[in-house]
Amino acid sequence: EVVLHYRPHHRDLIKLQKFAEAAVKEFPIRQLPRFTPWFPNDLYRLPLKPKKRPPVISCEEAEELKQLCTPSEYVTGSPDYDCTKNLLEFQSNVKCGQTLIQAQTVQRPINLENQGEPPPNGKQKLKRSWSVSLPSPKLKEKILPLSQELQNNLERLNLHAFYRAKWTIEQSICNNQNLEDIWIKVNRLIKHNELPSCNATIQRSVGQIWIFCDILYCEYVRNILREKLNLTDKMNLLVHKFGIIFSL
């Protein structure tokens, strides 16, 4: 039995028949010449011989080893399996010119993160973007000591000043600005080393921008964000496994 899959716009039965006949046509067999070795084929006069004979196993041991090496379950395809079932170009209701465009539309979400999770509210889940800072020694003079409230919180939680913390920017504090515009400004600040020890990411799926920094510079970073981005309301400082430790 031969099953031939063809695209809807290729319906020339004569060509299809010739194509199928050519596919199942037997390959020509060429008689190979007798092998003649290019080295002396004298197995009884080898210059080196092994000291011991090769090990010999019984037929029962060979059968037992064969069963151990053979996988217990084989994954076999169904005899009715159709490899073109989910391919748009083999569907009868799709025209030739629409095939590539629709295939790209279907395949685009495959590259997104968290493929196993369903997108929230049925919307397409967008990718994250990262921005990483470079160290700058020029900012040390501008950074003031931590406030007494934050120092007390660090002492209470037994946290070092070089622990990583996270500021979260949400749409509600963007003062009527687009979150994408805020993200562009954050990238510019990091690029020009105005946010020490910072790296940031935009989580478009939840509508937030996360800015990570050392606690030592967190208040300075917050003041720069408020000044440069024109943010309103308070921002919470979070530390992994400790939650919110400070608000500013």
PDB file of C-alpha atoms in Angstrom:
ATOM      1  CA  GLU A   1       0.000   0.000   0.000  1.00  0.00           C
ATOM      2  CA  VAL A   2       1.374   3.387  -0.987  1.00  0.00           C
ATOM      3  CA  VAL A   3       0.043   6.638   0.518  1.00  0.00           C
ATOM      4  CA  LEU A   4       0.967   9.764  -1.438  1.00  0.00           C
ATOM      5  CA  HIS A   5       0.520  13.182   0.181  1.00  0.00           C
ATOM      6  CA  TYR A   6       0.343  16.147  -2.156  1.00  0.00           C
ATOM      7  CA  ARG A   7      -0.415  19.833  -1.865  1.00  0.00           C
ATOM      8  CA  PRO A   8      -3.880  21.018  -2.910  1.00  0.00           C
ATOM      9  CA  HIS A   9      -2.548  23.065  -5.821  1.00  0.00           C
ATOM     10  CA  HIS A  10      -0.622  20.068  -7.240  1.00  0.00           C
ATOM     11  CA  ARG A  11      -3.418  17.981  -8.720  1.00  0.00           C
ATOM     12  CA  ASP A  12      -1.899  16.699 -11.946  1.00  0.00           C
ATOM     13  CA  LEU A  13      -2.781  13.011 -11.623  1.00  0.00           C
ATOM     14  CA  ILE A  14      -0.348  11.923 -14.326  1.00  0.00           C
ATOM     15  CA  LYS A  15       2.589  13.608 -12.612  1.00  0.00           C
ATOM     16  CA  LEU A  16       1.497  12.239  -9.237  1.00  0.00           C
ATOM     17  CA  GLN A  17       1.296   8.720 -10.621  1.00  0.00           C
ATOM     18  CA  LYS A  18       4.755   8.976 -12.197  1.00  0.00           C
ATOM     19  CA  PHE A  19       6.139  10.376  -8.953  1.00  0.00           C
ATOM     20  CA  ALA A  20       4.684   7.480  -6.942  1.00  0.00           C
ATOM     21  CA  GLU A  21       5.957   4.889  -9.407  1.00  0.00           C
ATOM     22  CA  ALA A  22       9.445   6.365  -9.310  1.00  0.00           C
ATOM     23  CA  ALA A  23       9.398   6.316  -5.489  1.00  0.00           C
ATOM     24  CA  VAL A  24       8.692   2.588  -5.248  1.00  0.00           C
ATOM     25  CA  LYS A  25      10.900   1.560  -8.172  1.00  0.00           C
ATOM     26  CA  GLU A  26      13.629  -0.855  -7.174  1.00  0.00           C
ATOM     27  CA  PHE A  27      17.149   0.502  -7.111  1.00  0.00           C
ATOM     28  CA  PRO A  28      19.588  -1.023  -9.598  1.00  0.00           C
ATOM     29  CA  ILE A  29      21.963  -3.499  -8.015  1.00  0.00           C
ATOM     30  CA  ARG A  30      25.583  -3.538  -9.126  1.00  0.00           C
ATOM     31  CA  GLN A  31      27.623  -6.671  -8.577  1.00  0.00           C
ATOM     32  CA  LEU A  32      30.623  -5.757  -6.461  1.00  0.00           C
ATOM     33  CA  PRO A  33      34.021  -7.138  -7.468  1.00  0.00           C
ATOM     34  CA  ARG A  34      35.686  -9.709  -5.278  1.00  0.00           C
ATOM     35  CA  PHE A  35      37.613  -8.102  -2.438  1.00  0.00           C
ATOM     36  CA  THR A  36      41.337  -8.510  -2.648  1.00  0.00           C
ATOM     37  CA  PRO A  37      43.278  -7.273   0.391  1.00  0.00           C
ATOM     38  CA  TRP A  38      46.215  -4.946  -0.097  1.00  0.00           C
ATOM     39  CA  PHE A  39      48.172  -6.659   2.720  1.00  0.00           C
ATOM     40  CA  PRO A  40      49.388 -10.241   3.158  1.00  0.00           C
ATOM     41  CA  ASN A  41      46.366 -12.324   4.139  1.00  0.00           C
ATOM     42  CA  ASP A  42      48.158 -15.001   6.098  1.00  0.00           C
ATOM     43  CA  LEU A  43      46.417 -15.360   9.458  1.00  0.00           C
ATOM     44  CA  TYR A  44      48.643 -18.236  10.560  1.00  0.00           C
ATOM     45  CA  ARG A  45      51.882 -16.312  10.382  1.00  0.00           C
ATOM     46  CA  LEU A  46      51.095 -13.180  12.342  1.00  0.00           C
ATOM     47  CA  PRO A  47      54.167 -11.583  13.946  1.00  0.00           C
ATOM     48  CA  LEU A  48      52.234 -10.903  17.196  1.00  0.00           C
ATOM     49  CA  LYS A  49      49.779 -13.266  18.839  1.00  0.00           C
ATOM     50  CA  PRO A  50      47.671 -12.706  21.962  1.00  0.00           C
ATOM     51  CA  LYS A  51      48.863 -14.536  25.039  1.00  0.00           C
ATOM     52  CA  LYS A  52      45.375 -15.792  25.940  1.00  0.00           C
ATOM     53  CA  ARG A  53      42.500 -16.983  23.837  1.00  0.00           C
ATOM     54  CA  PRO A  54      39.399 -14.747  23.602  1.00  0.00           C
ATOM     55  CA  PRO A  55      36.680 -15.406  26.193  1.00  0.00           C
ATOM     56  CA  VAL A  56      33.835 -17.710  25.220  1.00  0.00           C
ATOM     57  CA  ILE A  57      30.283 -17.447  26.556  1.00  0.00           C
ATOM     58  CA  SER A  58      27.529 -19.989  26.296  1.00  0.00           C
ATOM     59  CA  CYS A  59      24.353 -19.585  24.259  1.00  0.00           C
ATOM     60  CA  GLU A  60      22.323 -19.113  27.479  1.00  0.00           C
ATOM     61  CA  GLU A  61      24.578 -16.274  28.645  1.00  0.00           C
ATOM     62  CA  ALA A  62      24.415 -14.641  25.216  1.00  0.00           C
ATOM     63  CA  GLU A  63      20.612 -14.778  25.253  1.00  0.00           C
ATOM     64  CA  GLU A  64      20.519 -13.324  28.769  1.00  0.00           C
ATOM     65  CA  LEU A  65      22.786 -10.438  27.751  1.00  0.00           C
ATOM     66  CA  LYS A  66      20.650  -9.831  24.687  1.00  0.00           C
ATOM     67  CA  GLN A  67      17.517  -9.478  26.833  1.00  0.00           C
ATOM     68  CA  LEU A  68      19.275  -7.076  29.212  1.00  0.00           C
ATOM     69  CA  CYS A  69      20.445  -4.845  26.357  1.00  0.00           C
ATOM     70  CA  THR A  70      17.081  -4.823  24.594  1.00  0.00           C
ATOM     71  CA  PRO A  71      14.695  -2.032  25.723  1.00  0.00           C
ATOM     72  CA  SER A  72      11.550  -3.395  27.312  1.00  0.00           C
ATOM     73  CA  GLU A  73       9.191  -1.092  25.448  1.00  0.00           C
ATOM     74  CA  TYR A  74       9.279  -0.011  21.859  1.00  0.00           C
ATOM     75  CA  VAL A  75       7.646   3.196  20.717  1.00  0.00           C
ATOM     76  CA  THR A  76       5.865   2.333  17.526  1.00  0.00           C
ATOM     77  CA  GLY A  77       3.795   4.646  15.437  1.00  0.00           C
ATOM     78  CA  SER A  78       0.192   3.987  14.638  1.00  0.00           C
ATOM     79  CA  PRO A  79      -0.411   2.434  11.210  1.00  0.00           C
ATOM     80  CA  ASP A  80      -2.878   5.254  10.545  1.00  0.00           C
ATOM     81  CA  TYR A  81      -0.363   7.978  11.384  1.00  0.00           C
ATOM     82  CA  ASP A  82      -0.560  10.937   9.006  1.00  0.00           C
ATOM     83  CA  CYS A  83       2.581  13.094   9.020  1.00  0.00           C
ATOM     84  CA  THR A  84       0.760  15.941   7.260  1.00  0.00           C
ATOM     85  CA  LYS A  85      -2.138  16.195   9.686  1.00  0.00           C
ATOM     86  CA  ASN A  86      -1.014  19.458  11.326  1.00  0.00           C
ATOM     87  CA  LEU A  87       0.716  21.022   8.297  1.00  0.00           C
ATOM     88  CA  LEU A  88      -1.208  23.966   6.867  1.00  0.00           C
ATOM     89  CA  GLU A  89       0.136  23.556   3.356  1.00  0.00           C
ATOM     90  CA  PHE A  90      -1.576  20.159   3.007  1.00  0.00           C
ATOM     91  CA  GLN A  91      -5.013  21.419   4.059  1.00  0.00           C
ATOM     92  CA  SER A  92      -7.531  21.745   1.282  1.00  0.00           C
ATOM     93  CA  ASN A  93      -8.929  25.090   2.442  1.00  0.00           C
ATOM     94  CA  VAL A  94      -5.541  26.880   2.275  1.00  0.00           C
ATOM     95  CA  LYS A  95      -4.404  28.534  -0.932  1.00  0.00           C
ATOM     96  CA  CYS A  96      -0.829  28.336  -2.150  1.00  0.00           C
ATOM     97  CA  GLY A  97      -0.038  32.014  -1.505  1.00  0.00           C
ATOM     98  CA  GLN A  98      -1.390  31.922   2.056  1.00  0.00           C
ATOM     99  CA  THR A  99       0.637  28.924   3.178  1.00  0.00           C
ATOM    100  CA  LEU A 100       3.866  30.686   4.170  1.00  0.00           C
ATOM    101  CA  ILE A 101       2.129  33.596   5.924  1.00  0.00           C
ATOM    102  CA  GLN A 102      -0.147  31.384   8.023  1.00  0.00           C
ATOM    103  CA  ALA A 103       2.681  28.991   8.871  1.00  0.00           C
ATOM    104  CA  GLN A 104       4.746  31.892  10.200  1.00  0.00           C
ATOM    105  CA  THR A 105       1.773  33.116  12.227  1.00  0.00           C
ATOM    106  CA  VAL A 106       1.313  29.727  13.841  1.00  0.00           C
ATOM    107  CA  GLN A 107       4.999  29.137  14.500  1.00  0.00           C
ATOM    108  CA  ARG A 108       5.769  32.508  16.059  1.00  0.00           C
ATOM    109  CA  PRO A 109       4.551  31.712  19.612  1.00  0.00           C
ATOM    110  CA  ILE A 110       6.736  28.579  19.711  1.00  0.00           C
ATOM    111  CA  ASN A 111       9.838  30.642  20.480  1.00  0.00           C
ATOM    112  CA  LEU A 112       8.332  32.313  23.534  1.00  0.00           C
ATOM    113  CA  GLU A 113       9.275  31.461  27.080  1.00  0.00           C
ATOM    114  CA  ASN A 114       7.312  29.112  29.328  1.00  0.00           C
ATOM    115  CA  GLN A 115       5.867  27.162  26.462  1.00  0.00           C
ATOM    116  CA  GLY A 116       4.064  24.749  28.763  1.00  0.00           C
ATOM    117  CA  GLU A 117       2.061  27.487  30.521  1.00  0.00           C
ATOM    118  CA  PRO A 118      -1.107  28.839  28.947  1.00  0.00           C
ATOM    119  CA  PRO A 119      -0.987  32.603  28.229  1.00  0.00           C
ATOM    120  CA  PRO A 120      -3.005  34.749  30.684  1.00  0.00           C
ATOM    121  CA  ASN A 121      -6.435  35.896  29.499  1.00  0.00           C
ATOM    122  CA  GLY A 122      -5.833  34.130  26.206  1.00  0.00           C
ATOM    123  CA  LYS A 123      -3.291  36.769  25.112  1.00  0.00           C
ATOM    124  CA  GLN A 124       0.063  36.037  23.541  1.00  0.00           C
ATOM    125  CA  LYS A 125       2.876  35.930  26.097  1.00  0.00           C
ATOM    126  CA  LEU A 126       5.665  38.351  25.181  1.00  0.00           C
ATOM    127  CA  LYS A 127       9.365  37.841  25.693  1.00  0.00           C
ATOM    128  CA  ARG A 128      11.453  39.415  28.424  1.00  0.00           C
ATOM    129  CA  SER A 129      14.304  41.813  27.725  1.00  0.00           C
ATOM    130  CA  TRP A 130      17.439  42.395  29.788  1.00  0.00           C
ATOM    131  CA  SER A 131      19.771  45.317  30.334  1.00  0.00           C
ATOM    132  CA  VAL A 132      22.991  44.983  32.342  1.00  0.00           C
ATOM    133  CA  SER A 133      25.100  47.755  33.831  1.00  0.00           C
ATOM    134  CA  LEU A 134      28.842  48.318  33.898  1.00  0.00           C
ATOM    135  CA  PRO A 135      30.757  49.299  37.060  1.00  0.00           C
ATOM    136  CA  SER A 136      31.573  52.975  37.348  1.00  0.00           C
ATOM    137  CA  PRO A 137      33.974  54.308  40.027  1.00  0.00           C
ATOM    138  CA  LYS A 138      32.843  57.927  39.457  1.00  0.00           C
ATOM    139  CA  LEU A 139      29.578  57.490  41.407  1.00  0.00           C
ATOM    140  CA  LYS A 140      31.078  56.661  44.794  1.00  0.00           C
ATOM    141  CA  GLU A 141      31.207  60.321  45.871  1.00  0.00           C
ATOM    142  CA  LYS A 142      27.525  60.871  45.053  1.00  0.00           C
ATOM    143  CA  ILE A 143      26.213  57.871  47.023  1.00  0.00           C
ATOM    144  CA  LEU A 144      25.176  58.731  50.580  1.00  0.00           C
ATOM    145  CA  PRO A 145      25.069  56.300  53.544  1.00  0.00           C
ATOM    146  CA  LEU A 146      21.908  54.247  53.942  1.00  0.00           C
ATOM    147  CA  SER A 147      19.031  55.697  55.915  1.00  0.00           C
ATOM    148  CA  GLN A 148      18.639  54.665  59.525  1.00  0.00           C
ATOM    149  CA  GLU A 149      15.359  52.856  58.814  1.00  0.00           C
ATOM    150  CA  LEU A 150      16.944  50.684  56.128  1.00  0.00           C
ATOM    151  CA  GLN A 151      19.977  50.003  58.325  1.00  0.00           C
ATOM    152  CA  ASN A 152      17.679  48.835  61.125  1.00  0.00           C
ATOM    153  CA  ASN A 153      15.844  46.515  58.733  1.00  0.00           C
ATOM    154  CA  LEU A 154      19.113  45.023  57.519  1.00  0.00           C
ATOM    155  CA  GLU A 155      20.289  44.445  61.062  1.00  0.00           C
ATOM    156  CA  ARG A 156      16.956  42.873  62.033  1.00  0.00           C
ATOM    157  CA  LEU A 157      16.962  40.505  59.041  1.00  0.00           C
ATOM    158  CA  ASN A 158      20.722  39.877  59.262  1.00  0.00           C
ATOM    159  CA  LEU A 159      21.226  41.043  55.671  1.00  0.00           C
ATOM    160  CA  HIS A 160      24.496  42.319  54.247  1.00  0.00           C
ATOM    161  CA  ALA A 161      24.601  45.589  52.339  1.00  0.00           C
ATOM    162  CA  PHE A 162      25.731  43.733  49.217  1.00  0.00           C
ATOM    163  CA  TYR A 163      22.644  41.531  49.050  1.00  0.00           C
ATOM    164  CA  ARG A 164      20.772  41.912  45.758  1.00  0.00           C
ATOM    165  CA  ALA A 165      17.408  43.646  45.956  1.00  0.00           C
ATOM    166  CA  LYS A 166      14.727  44.514  43.435  1.00  0.00           C
ATOM    167  CA  TRP A 167      12.710  47.657  42.695  1.00  0.00           C
ATOM    168  CA  THR A 168       9.476  47.111  40.750  1.00  0.00           C
ATOM    169  CA  ILE A 169       8.052  49.683  38.340  1.00  0.00           C
ATOM    170  CA  GLU A 170       4.380  49.213  37.465  1.00  0.00           C
ATOM    171  CA  GLN A 171       2.127  51.120  35.100  1.00  0.00           C
ATOM    172  CA  SER A 172       0.304  52.713  38.058  1.00  0.00           C
ATOM    173  CA  ILE A 173       3.365  54.820  39.030  1.00  0.00           C
ATOM    174  CA  CYS A 174       4.474  55.769  35.508  1.00  0.00           C
ATOM    175  CA  ASN A 175       2.617  59.118  35.565  1.00  0.00           C
ATOM    176  CA  ASN A 176       0.673  58.519  32.307  1.00  0.00           C
ATOM    177  CA  GLN A 177       3.785  57.218  30.528  1.00  0.00           C
ATOM    178  CA  ASN A 178       3.970  54.086  28.425  1.00  0.00           C
ATOM    179  CA  LEU A 179       5.798  51.191  30.088  1.00  0.00           C
ATOM    180  CA  GLU A 180       7.833  50.645  26.919  1.00  0.00           C
ATOM    181  CA  ASP A 181       8.970  54.289  27.001  1.00  0.00           C
ATOM    182  CA  ILE A 182       9.998  53.855  30.638  1.00  0.00           C
ATOM    183  CA  TRP A 183      11.956  50.744  29.631  1.00  0.00           C
ATOM    184  CA  ILE A 184      13.827  52.698  26.951  1.00  0.00           C
ATOM    185  CA  LYS A 185      14.771  55.348  29.541  1.00  0.00           C
ATOM    186  CA  VAL A 186      15.923  52.673  32.013  1.00  0.00           C
ATOM    187  CA  ASN A 187      18.149  51.157  29.321  1.00  0.00           C
ATOM    188  CA  ARG A 188      19.619  54.581  28.631  1.00  0.00           C
ATOM    189  CA  LEU A 189      20.372  55.158  32.332  1.00  0.00           C
ATOM    190  CA  ILE A 190      22.082  51.792  32.644  1.00  0.00           C
ATOM    191  CA  LYS A 191      23.997  52.293  29.419  1.00  0.00           C
ATOM    192  CA  HIS A 192      25.436  55.587  30.725  1.00  0.00           C
ATOM    193  CA  ASN A 193      26.303  54.018  34.114  1.00  0.00           C
ATOM    194  CA  GLU A 194      23.892  56.219  36.069  1.00  0.00           C
ATOM    195  CA  LEU A 195      22.499  53.235  38.001  1.00  0.00           C
ATOM    196  CA  PRO A 196      25.372  51.537  39.865  1.00  0.00           C
ATOM    197  CA  SER A 197      25.390  47.730  40.189  1.00  0.00           C
ATOM    198  CA  CYS A 198      22.061  47.517  38.352  1.00  0.00           C
ATOM    199  CA  ASN A 199      20.644  45.119  35.834  1.00  0.00           C
ATOM    200  CA  ALA A 200      17.027  45.328  34.723  1.00  0.00           C
ATOM    201  CA  THR A 201      14.407  43.304  32.911  1.00  0.00           C
ATOM    202  CA  ILE A 202      10.968  44.134  31.549  1.00  0.00           C
ATOM    203  CA  GLN A 203       8.322  41.507  32.263  1.00  0.00           C
ATOM    204  CA  ARG A 204       5.799  42.359  29.567  1.00  0.00           C
ATOM    205  CA  SER A 205       3.549  39.452  30.493  1.00  0.00           C
ATOM    206  CA  VAL A 206       2.817  41.039  33.906  1.00  0.00           C
ATOM    207  CA  GLY A 207       3.350  44.690  32.931  1.00  0.00           C
ATOM    208  CA  GLN A 208       6.337  45.354  35.208  1.00  0.00           C
ATOM    209  CA  ILE A 209       9.970  46.451  35.037  1.00  0.00           C
ATOM    210  CA  TRP A 210      12.316  44.863  37.570  1.00  0.00           C
ATOM    211  CA  ILE A 211      15.504  46.697  38.509  1.00  0.00           C
ATOM    212  CA  PHE A 212      18.037  44.688  40.538  1.00  0.00           C
ATOM    213  CA  CYS A 213      20.794  46.371  42.523  1.00  0.00           C
ATOM    214  CA  ASP A 214      22.922  45.959  45.627  1.00  0.00           C
ATOM    215  CA  ILE A 215      21.174  47.154  48.789  1.00  0.00           C
ATOM    216  CA  LEU A 216      24.135  49.493  49.356  1.00  0.00           C
ATOM    217  CA  TYR A 217      23.022  51.576  46.331  1.00  0.00           C
ATOM    218  CA  CYS A 218      19.272  50.988  46.442  1.00  0.00           C
ATOM    219  CA  GLU A 219      18.256  54.411  47.850  1.00  0.00           C
ATOM    220  CA  TYR A 220      20.498  56.207  45.371  1.00  0.00           C
ATOM    221  CA  VAL A 221      19.004  54.144  42.536  1.00  0.00           C
ATOM    222  CA  ARG A 222      15.482  54.933  43.702  1.00  0.00           C
ATOM    223  CA  ASN A 223      16.193  58.680  43.764  1.00  0.00           C
ATOM    224  CA  ILE A 224      17.630  58.549  40.237  1.00  0.00           C
ATOM    225  CA  LEU A 225      14.585  56.631  38.997  1.00  0.00           C
ATOM    226  CA  ARG A 226      12.203  59.158  40.561  1.00  0.00           C
ATOM    227  CA  GLU A 227      14.112  62.094  39.103  1.00  0.00           C
ATOM    228  CA  LYS A 228      14.849  60.783  35.602  1.00  0.00           C
ATOM    229  CA  LEU A 229      11.650  58.820  34.980  1.00  0.00           C
ATOM    230  CA  ASN A 230       9.208  61.175  36.724  1.00  0.00           C
ATOM    231  CA  LEU A 231       7.667  58.335  38.735  1.00  0.00           C
ATOM    232  CA  THR A 232       4.907  58.843  41.284  1.00  0.00           C
ATOM    233  CA  ASP A 233       3.937  57.020  44.480  1.00  0.00           C
ATOM    234  CA  LYS A 234       6.152  54.705  46.537  1.00  0.00           C
ATOM    235  CA  MET A 235       8.180  51.764  45.310  1.00  0.00           C
ATOM    236  CA  ASN A 236       8.800  48.601  47.311  1.00  0.00           C
ATOM    237  CA  LEU A 237      12.249  47.081  47.720  1.00  0.00           C
ATOM    238  CA  LEU A 238      12.143  43.264  47.681  1.00  0.00           C
ATOM    239  CA  VAL A 239      14.803  40.724  48.622  1.00  0.00           C
ATOM    240  CA  HIS A 240      14.525  37.084  47.647  1.00  0.00           C
ATOM    241  CA  LYS A 241      13.073  34.923  50.472  1.00  0.00           C
ATOM    242  CA  PHE A 242      12.533  38.033  52.659  1.00  0.00           C
ATOM    243  CA  GLY A 243       9.882  39.898  50.643  1.00  0.00           C
ATOM    244  CA  ILE A 244       9.450  43.670  51.010  1.00  0.00           C
ATOM    245  CA  ILE A 245      12.092  45.089  53.357  1.00  0.00           C
ATOM    246  CA  PHE A 246      11.772  48.795  52.571  1.00  0.00           C
ATOM    247  CA  SER A 247       9.521  51.328  50.832  1.00  0.00           C
ATOM    248  CA  LEU A 248      10.590  54.634  49.373  1.00  0.00           C
TER     249      LEU A 248
END
